[in-house]
Short mmCIF file of C-alpha atoms and ligand atoms in Angstrom, two decimals:
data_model
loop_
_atom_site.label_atom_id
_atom_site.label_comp_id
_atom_site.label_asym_id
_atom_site.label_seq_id
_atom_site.Cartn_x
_atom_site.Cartn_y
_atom_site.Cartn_z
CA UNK A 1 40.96 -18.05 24.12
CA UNK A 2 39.71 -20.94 21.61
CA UNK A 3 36.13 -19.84 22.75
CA UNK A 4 36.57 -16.48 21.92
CA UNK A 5 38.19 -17.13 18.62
CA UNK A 6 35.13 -19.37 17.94
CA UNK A 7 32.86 -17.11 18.62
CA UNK A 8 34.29 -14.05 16.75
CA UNK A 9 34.03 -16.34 13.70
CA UNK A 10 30.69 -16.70 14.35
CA UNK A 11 29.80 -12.96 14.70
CA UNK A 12 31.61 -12.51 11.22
CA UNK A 13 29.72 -15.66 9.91
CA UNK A 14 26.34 -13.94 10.99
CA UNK A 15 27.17 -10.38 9.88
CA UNK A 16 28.70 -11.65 6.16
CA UNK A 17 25.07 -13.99 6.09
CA UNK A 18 22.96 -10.93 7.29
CA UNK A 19 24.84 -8.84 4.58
CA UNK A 20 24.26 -11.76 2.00
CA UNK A 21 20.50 -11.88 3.05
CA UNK A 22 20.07 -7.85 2.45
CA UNK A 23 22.17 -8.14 -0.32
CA UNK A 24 20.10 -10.67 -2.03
CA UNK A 25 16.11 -9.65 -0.22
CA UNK A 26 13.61 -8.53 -3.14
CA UNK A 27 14.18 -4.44 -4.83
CA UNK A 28 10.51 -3.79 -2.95
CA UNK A 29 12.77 -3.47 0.13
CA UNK A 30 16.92 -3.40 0.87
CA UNK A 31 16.79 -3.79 4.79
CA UNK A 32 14.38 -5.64 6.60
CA UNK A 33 11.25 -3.19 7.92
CA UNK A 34 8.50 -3.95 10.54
CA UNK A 35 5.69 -1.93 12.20
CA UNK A 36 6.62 -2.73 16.13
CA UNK A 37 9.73 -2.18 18.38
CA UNK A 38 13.43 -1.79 16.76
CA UNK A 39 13.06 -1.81 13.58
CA UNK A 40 9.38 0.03 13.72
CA UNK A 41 8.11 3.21 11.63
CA UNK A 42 10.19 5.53 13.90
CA UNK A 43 13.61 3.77 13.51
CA UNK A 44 13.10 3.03 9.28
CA UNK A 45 14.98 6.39 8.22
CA UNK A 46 17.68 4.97 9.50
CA UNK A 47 18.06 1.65 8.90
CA UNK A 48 19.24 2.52 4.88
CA UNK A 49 20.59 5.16 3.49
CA UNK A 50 18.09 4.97 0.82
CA UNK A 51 15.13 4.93 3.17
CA UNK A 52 16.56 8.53 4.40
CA UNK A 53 13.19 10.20 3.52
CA UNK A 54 11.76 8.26 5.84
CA UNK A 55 13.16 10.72 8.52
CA UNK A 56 13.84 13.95 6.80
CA UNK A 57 10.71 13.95 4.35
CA UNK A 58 8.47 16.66 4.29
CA UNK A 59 6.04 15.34 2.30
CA UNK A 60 5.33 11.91 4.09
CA UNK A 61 2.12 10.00 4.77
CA UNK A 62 -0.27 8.91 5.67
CA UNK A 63 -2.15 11.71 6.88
CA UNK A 64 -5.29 12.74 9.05
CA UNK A 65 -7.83 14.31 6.40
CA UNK A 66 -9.41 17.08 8.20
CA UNK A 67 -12.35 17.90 6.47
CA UNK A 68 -13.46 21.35 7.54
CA UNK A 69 -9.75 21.86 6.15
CA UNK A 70 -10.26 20.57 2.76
CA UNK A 71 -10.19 22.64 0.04
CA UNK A 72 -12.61 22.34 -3.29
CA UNK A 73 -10.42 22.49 -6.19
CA UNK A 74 -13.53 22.90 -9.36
CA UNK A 75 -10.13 21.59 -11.54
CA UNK A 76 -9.97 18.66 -10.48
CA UNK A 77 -11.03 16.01 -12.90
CA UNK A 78 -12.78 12.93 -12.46
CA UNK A 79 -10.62 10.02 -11.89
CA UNK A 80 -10.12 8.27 -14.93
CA UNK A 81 -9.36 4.23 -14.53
CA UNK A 82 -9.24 1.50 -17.43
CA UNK A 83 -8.62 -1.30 -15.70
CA UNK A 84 -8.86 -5.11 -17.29
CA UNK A 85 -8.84 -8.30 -16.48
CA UNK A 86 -5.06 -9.14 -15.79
CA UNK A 87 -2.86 -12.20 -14.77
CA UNK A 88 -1.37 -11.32 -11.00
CA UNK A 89 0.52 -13.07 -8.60
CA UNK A 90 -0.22 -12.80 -4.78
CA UNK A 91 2.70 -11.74 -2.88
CA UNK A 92 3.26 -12.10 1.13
CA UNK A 93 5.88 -9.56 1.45
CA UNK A 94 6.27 -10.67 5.37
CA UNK A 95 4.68 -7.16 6.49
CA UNK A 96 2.02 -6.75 3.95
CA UNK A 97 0.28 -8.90 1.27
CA UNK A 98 0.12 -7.92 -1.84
CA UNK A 99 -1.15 -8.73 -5.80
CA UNK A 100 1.09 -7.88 -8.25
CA UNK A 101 0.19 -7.77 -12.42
CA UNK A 102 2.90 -9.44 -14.49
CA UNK A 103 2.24 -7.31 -17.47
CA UNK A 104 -0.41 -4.11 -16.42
CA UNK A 105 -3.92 -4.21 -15.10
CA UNK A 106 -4.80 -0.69 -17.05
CA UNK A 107 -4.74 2.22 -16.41
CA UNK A 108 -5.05 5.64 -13.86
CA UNK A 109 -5.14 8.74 -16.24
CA UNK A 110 -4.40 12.25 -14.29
CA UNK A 111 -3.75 15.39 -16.16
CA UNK A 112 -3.70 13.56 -19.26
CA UNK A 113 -1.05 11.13 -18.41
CA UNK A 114 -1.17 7.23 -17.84
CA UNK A 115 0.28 5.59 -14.50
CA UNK A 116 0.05 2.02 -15.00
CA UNK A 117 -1.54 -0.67 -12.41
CA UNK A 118 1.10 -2.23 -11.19
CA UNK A 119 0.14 -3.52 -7.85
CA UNK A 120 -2.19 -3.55 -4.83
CA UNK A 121 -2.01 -4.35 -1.35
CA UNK A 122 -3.56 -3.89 1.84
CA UNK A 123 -2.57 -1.86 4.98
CA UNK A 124 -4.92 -2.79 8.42
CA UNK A 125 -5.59 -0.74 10.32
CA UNK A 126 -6.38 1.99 7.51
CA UNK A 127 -3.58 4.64 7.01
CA UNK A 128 -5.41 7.41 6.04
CA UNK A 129 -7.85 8.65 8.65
CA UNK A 130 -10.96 11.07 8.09
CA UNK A 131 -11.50 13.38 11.04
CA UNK A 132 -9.44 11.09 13.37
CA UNK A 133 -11.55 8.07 11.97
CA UNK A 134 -9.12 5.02 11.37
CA UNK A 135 -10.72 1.90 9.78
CA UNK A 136 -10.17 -1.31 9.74
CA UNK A 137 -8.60 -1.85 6.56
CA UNK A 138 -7.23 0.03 3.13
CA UNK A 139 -6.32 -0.72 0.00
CA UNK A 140 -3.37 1.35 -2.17
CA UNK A 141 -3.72 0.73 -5.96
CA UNK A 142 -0.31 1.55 -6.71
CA UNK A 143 0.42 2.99 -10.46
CA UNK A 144 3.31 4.15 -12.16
CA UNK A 145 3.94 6.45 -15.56
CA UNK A 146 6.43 5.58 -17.91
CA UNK A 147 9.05 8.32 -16.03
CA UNK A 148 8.78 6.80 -13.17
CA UNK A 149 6.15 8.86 -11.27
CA UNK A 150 4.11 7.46 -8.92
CA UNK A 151 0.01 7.79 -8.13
CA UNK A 152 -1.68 5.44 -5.51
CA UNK A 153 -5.35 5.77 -5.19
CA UNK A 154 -6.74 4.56 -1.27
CA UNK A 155 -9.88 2.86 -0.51
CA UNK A 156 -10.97 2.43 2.97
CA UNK A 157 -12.89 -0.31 4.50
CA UNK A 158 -15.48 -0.04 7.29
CA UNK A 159 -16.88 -3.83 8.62
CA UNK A 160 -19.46 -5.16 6.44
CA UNK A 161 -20.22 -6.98 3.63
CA UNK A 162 -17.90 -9.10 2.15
CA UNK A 163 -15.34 -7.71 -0.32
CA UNK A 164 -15.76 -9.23 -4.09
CA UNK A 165 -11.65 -8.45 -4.77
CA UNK A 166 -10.86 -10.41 -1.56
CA UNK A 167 -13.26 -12.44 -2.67
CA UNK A 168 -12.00 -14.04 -5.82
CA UNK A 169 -8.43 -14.70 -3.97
CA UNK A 170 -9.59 -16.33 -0.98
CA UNK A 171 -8.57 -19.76 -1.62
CA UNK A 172 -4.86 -18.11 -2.44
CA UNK A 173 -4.58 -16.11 0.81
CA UNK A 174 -5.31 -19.48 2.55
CA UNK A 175 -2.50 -21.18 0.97
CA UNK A 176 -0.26 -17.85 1.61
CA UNK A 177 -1.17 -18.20 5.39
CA UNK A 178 -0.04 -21.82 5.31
CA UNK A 179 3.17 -21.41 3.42
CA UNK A 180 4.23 -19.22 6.29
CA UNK A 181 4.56 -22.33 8.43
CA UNK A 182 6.48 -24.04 6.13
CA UNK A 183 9.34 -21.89 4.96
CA UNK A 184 10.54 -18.24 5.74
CA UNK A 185 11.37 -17.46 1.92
CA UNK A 186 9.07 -15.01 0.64
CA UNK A 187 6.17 -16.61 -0.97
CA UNK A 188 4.54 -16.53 -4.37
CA UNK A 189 1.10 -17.78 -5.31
CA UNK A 190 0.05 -16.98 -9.12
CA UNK A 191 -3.54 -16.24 -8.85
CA UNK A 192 -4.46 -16.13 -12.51
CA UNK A 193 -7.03 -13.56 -13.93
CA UNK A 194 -8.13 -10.93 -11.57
CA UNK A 195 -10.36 -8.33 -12.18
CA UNK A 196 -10.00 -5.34 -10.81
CA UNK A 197 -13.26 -3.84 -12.23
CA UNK A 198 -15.03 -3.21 -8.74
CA UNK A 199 -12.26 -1.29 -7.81
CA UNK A 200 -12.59 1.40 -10.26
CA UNK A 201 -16.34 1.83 -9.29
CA UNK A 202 -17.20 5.54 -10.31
CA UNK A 203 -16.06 7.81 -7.24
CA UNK A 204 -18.23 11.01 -6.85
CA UNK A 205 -15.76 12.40 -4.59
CA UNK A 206 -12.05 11.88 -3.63
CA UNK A 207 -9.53 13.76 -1.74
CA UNK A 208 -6.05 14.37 -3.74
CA UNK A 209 -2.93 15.77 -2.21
CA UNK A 210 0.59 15.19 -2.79
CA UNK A 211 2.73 12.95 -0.13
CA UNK A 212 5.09 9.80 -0.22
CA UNK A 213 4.88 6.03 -0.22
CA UNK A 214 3.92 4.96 3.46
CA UNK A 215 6.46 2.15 3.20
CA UNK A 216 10.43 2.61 2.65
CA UNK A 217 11.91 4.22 1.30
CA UNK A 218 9.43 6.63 1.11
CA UNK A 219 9.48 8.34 -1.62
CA UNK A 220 8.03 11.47 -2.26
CA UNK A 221 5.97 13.24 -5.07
CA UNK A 222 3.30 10.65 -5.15
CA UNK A 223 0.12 12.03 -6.40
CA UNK A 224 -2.60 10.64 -3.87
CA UNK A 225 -6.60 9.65 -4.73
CA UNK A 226 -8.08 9.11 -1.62
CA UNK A 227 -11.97 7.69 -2.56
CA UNK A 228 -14.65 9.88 -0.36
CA UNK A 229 -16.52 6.53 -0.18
CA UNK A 230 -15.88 3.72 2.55
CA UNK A 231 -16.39 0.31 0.95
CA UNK A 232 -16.51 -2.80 3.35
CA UNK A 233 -15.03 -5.70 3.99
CA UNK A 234 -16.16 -8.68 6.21
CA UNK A 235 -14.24 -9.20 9.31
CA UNK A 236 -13.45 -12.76 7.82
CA UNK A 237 -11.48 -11.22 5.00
CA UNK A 238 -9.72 -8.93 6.83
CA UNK A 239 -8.27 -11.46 9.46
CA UNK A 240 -7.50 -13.70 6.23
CA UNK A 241 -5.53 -10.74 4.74
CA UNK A 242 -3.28 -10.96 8.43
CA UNK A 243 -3.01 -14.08 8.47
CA UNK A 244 0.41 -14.72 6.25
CA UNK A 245 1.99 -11.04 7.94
CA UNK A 246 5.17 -11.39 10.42
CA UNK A 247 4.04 -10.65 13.95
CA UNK A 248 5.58 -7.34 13.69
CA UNK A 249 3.52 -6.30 10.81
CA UNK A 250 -0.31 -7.74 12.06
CA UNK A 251 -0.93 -4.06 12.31
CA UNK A 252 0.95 -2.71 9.22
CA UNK A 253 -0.20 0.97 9.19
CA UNK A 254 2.22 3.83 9.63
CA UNK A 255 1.46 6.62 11.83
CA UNK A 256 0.04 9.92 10.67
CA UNK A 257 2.47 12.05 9.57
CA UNK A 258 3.23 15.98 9.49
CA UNK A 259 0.58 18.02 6.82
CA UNK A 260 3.71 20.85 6.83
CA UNK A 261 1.36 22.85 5.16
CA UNK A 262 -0.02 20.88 2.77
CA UNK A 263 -3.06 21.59 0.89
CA UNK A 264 -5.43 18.52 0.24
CA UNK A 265 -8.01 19.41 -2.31
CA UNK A 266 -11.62 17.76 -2.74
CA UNK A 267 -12.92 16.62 -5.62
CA UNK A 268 -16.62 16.32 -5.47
CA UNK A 269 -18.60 15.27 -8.23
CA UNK A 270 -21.89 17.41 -7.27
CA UNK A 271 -19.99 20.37 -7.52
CA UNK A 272 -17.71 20.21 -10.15
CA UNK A 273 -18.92 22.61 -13.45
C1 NAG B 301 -3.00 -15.48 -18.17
O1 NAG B 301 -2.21 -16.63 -18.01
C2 NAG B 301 -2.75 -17.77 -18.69
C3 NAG B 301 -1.92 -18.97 -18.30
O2 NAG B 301 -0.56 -18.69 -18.36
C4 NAG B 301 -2.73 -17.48 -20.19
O3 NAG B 301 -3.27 -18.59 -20.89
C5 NAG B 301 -3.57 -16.26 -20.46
O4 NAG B 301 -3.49 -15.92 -21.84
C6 NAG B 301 -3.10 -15.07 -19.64
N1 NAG B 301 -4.04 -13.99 -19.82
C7 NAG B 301 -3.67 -12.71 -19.97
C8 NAG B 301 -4.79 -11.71 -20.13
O5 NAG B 301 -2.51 -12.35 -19.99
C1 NAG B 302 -3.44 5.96 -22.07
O1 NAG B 302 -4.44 5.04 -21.73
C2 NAG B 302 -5.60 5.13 -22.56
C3 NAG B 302 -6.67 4.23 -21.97
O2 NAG B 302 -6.26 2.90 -21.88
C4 NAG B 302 -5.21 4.75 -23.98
O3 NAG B 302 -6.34 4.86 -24.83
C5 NAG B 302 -4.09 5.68 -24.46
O4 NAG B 302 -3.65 5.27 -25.70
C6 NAG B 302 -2.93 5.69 -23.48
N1 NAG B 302 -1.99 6.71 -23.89
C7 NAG B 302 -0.69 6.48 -23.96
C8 NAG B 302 0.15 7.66 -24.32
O5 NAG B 302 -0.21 5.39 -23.74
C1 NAG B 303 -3.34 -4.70 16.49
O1 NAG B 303 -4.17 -3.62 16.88
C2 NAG B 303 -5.33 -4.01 17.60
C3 NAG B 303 -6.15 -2.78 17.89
O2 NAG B 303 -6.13 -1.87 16.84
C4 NAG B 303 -4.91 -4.71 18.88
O3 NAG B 303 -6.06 -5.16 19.56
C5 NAG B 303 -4.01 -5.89 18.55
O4 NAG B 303 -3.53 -6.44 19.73
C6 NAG B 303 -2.84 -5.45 17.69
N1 NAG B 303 -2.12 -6.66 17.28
C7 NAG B 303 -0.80 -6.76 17.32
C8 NAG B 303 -0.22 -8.08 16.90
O5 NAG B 303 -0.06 -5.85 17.65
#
């Protein structure tokens, strides 16, 4: 009887904490998420009510880009980035790293409005596949307008040369990867001055359609730049970019989801008038 009283009090004790611990985790995320087994990409609609799109979206992604299905929009403009040097913090979210820019790191003008650089971070294997390709690594330059709208532009990674972003944080993801040993709080390592400039490299060609954020809770209407060109990335960099991730987020990408008739449009410098 005294044993089962006991351990009643614990199962309130550890419901009330795991309440407390929701209650109190970062905005980026109200339940806990992972890429692998319970609380995987197929389960995340319903672990939160506001992660509901998740499930019933029908505008999700990532997405395979089909090429032959692409369709040249002469419209589209050029993508239009003024980025600058900014101060940013590197942030090991538990299933993804990411750098975030205390005030903004520029700017992503489409259609004559500004989205603001607000953060990157890096999703391995890539999310976005061409023709059924998946590489090794992307990169979402996340930006949001003043209303609240959302534009990420994607850059995937083939193995290669070293990566000059990566680069100029490799000391910090070291000490991210450590800090993981020594405490399960999410950590923070201020970085200092990044520059994103290599990033916004002219792109002769991207892809654009409209889908969601690939993490919860998903939301939809984001306007997506997805850069025709693969960079690269040393295999070095991209094991130092798992290093800090739970085990259920070393592979952080979500599976392909649904087109539902989407149309993904090409912009392609060559032929644009
Ligand atoms: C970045 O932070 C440093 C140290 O806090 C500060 O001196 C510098 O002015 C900041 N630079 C920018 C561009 O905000
Ligand atoms: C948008 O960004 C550009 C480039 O930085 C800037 O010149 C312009 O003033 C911005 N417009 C608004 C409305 O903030
Ligand atoms: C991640 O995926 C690779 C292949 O893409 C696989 O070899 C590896 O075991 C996976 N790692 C984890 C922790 O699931």
């Amino acid at each position: 009887m005294a044993a089962r009283i006991n351990i009643s009090i614990i199962v309130i004790a550890l419901s009330l904490s795991a309440t407390f611990a929701t209650l109190t985790h970062n905005e980026h995320h109200i339940a806990q998420y992972s890429y692998d087994g319970e609380i995987g990409p197929s389960k995340w609609g319903s672990l939160d009510p506001h992660f509901a799109a998740c499930l019933t979206g029908k505008m999700q992604s990532p997405i395979n880009i089909v090429k032959q299905e692409v369709v040249f929009n002469p419209r589209l403009e050029p993508l239009t980035r003024d980025y600058h040097p900014a101060n940013a913090t590197l942030i090991n979210e538990g299933s993804h790293v990411g750098l975030h820019f205390e005030h903004d790191g520029g700017v992503l003008i489409i259609d004559g409005k500004n989205y603001t650089l607000k953060k990157m971070h890096w999703h391995s294997p890539s999310e976005h596949q061409i023709d059924g390709i998946q590489y090794p690594i992307e990169l979402h330059l996340v930006h949001i307008a003043n209303d609240g709208s959302i534009s990420v532009v994607a850059i995937l990674y083939q193995y290669g040369n070293s990566d000059p972003l990566v680069d100029q944080m490799k000391d910090h993801l070291d000490q991210l990867a450590k800090e993981v040993c020594e405490s399960d709080e999410e950590s923070l390592i201020p970085v200092g001055l990044m520059k994103p400039k290599h990033t916004k490299r002219k792109s002769r060609k991207y892809f654009r359609y409209i889908g969601s954020l690939t993490t919860p809770p998903c939301t939809e209407k984001v306007i997506w730049s997805i850069l025709g060109k693969v960079r690269s990335m040393s295999k070095e960099q991209v094991a130092l970019l798992k290093a800090p991730l739970d085990w259920g987020s070393k592979n952080n990408s979500r599976p392909e989801q649904p087109l539902n008739g989407r149309r993904i449009e090409l912009y392609d410098e060559l032929k644009q008038q």
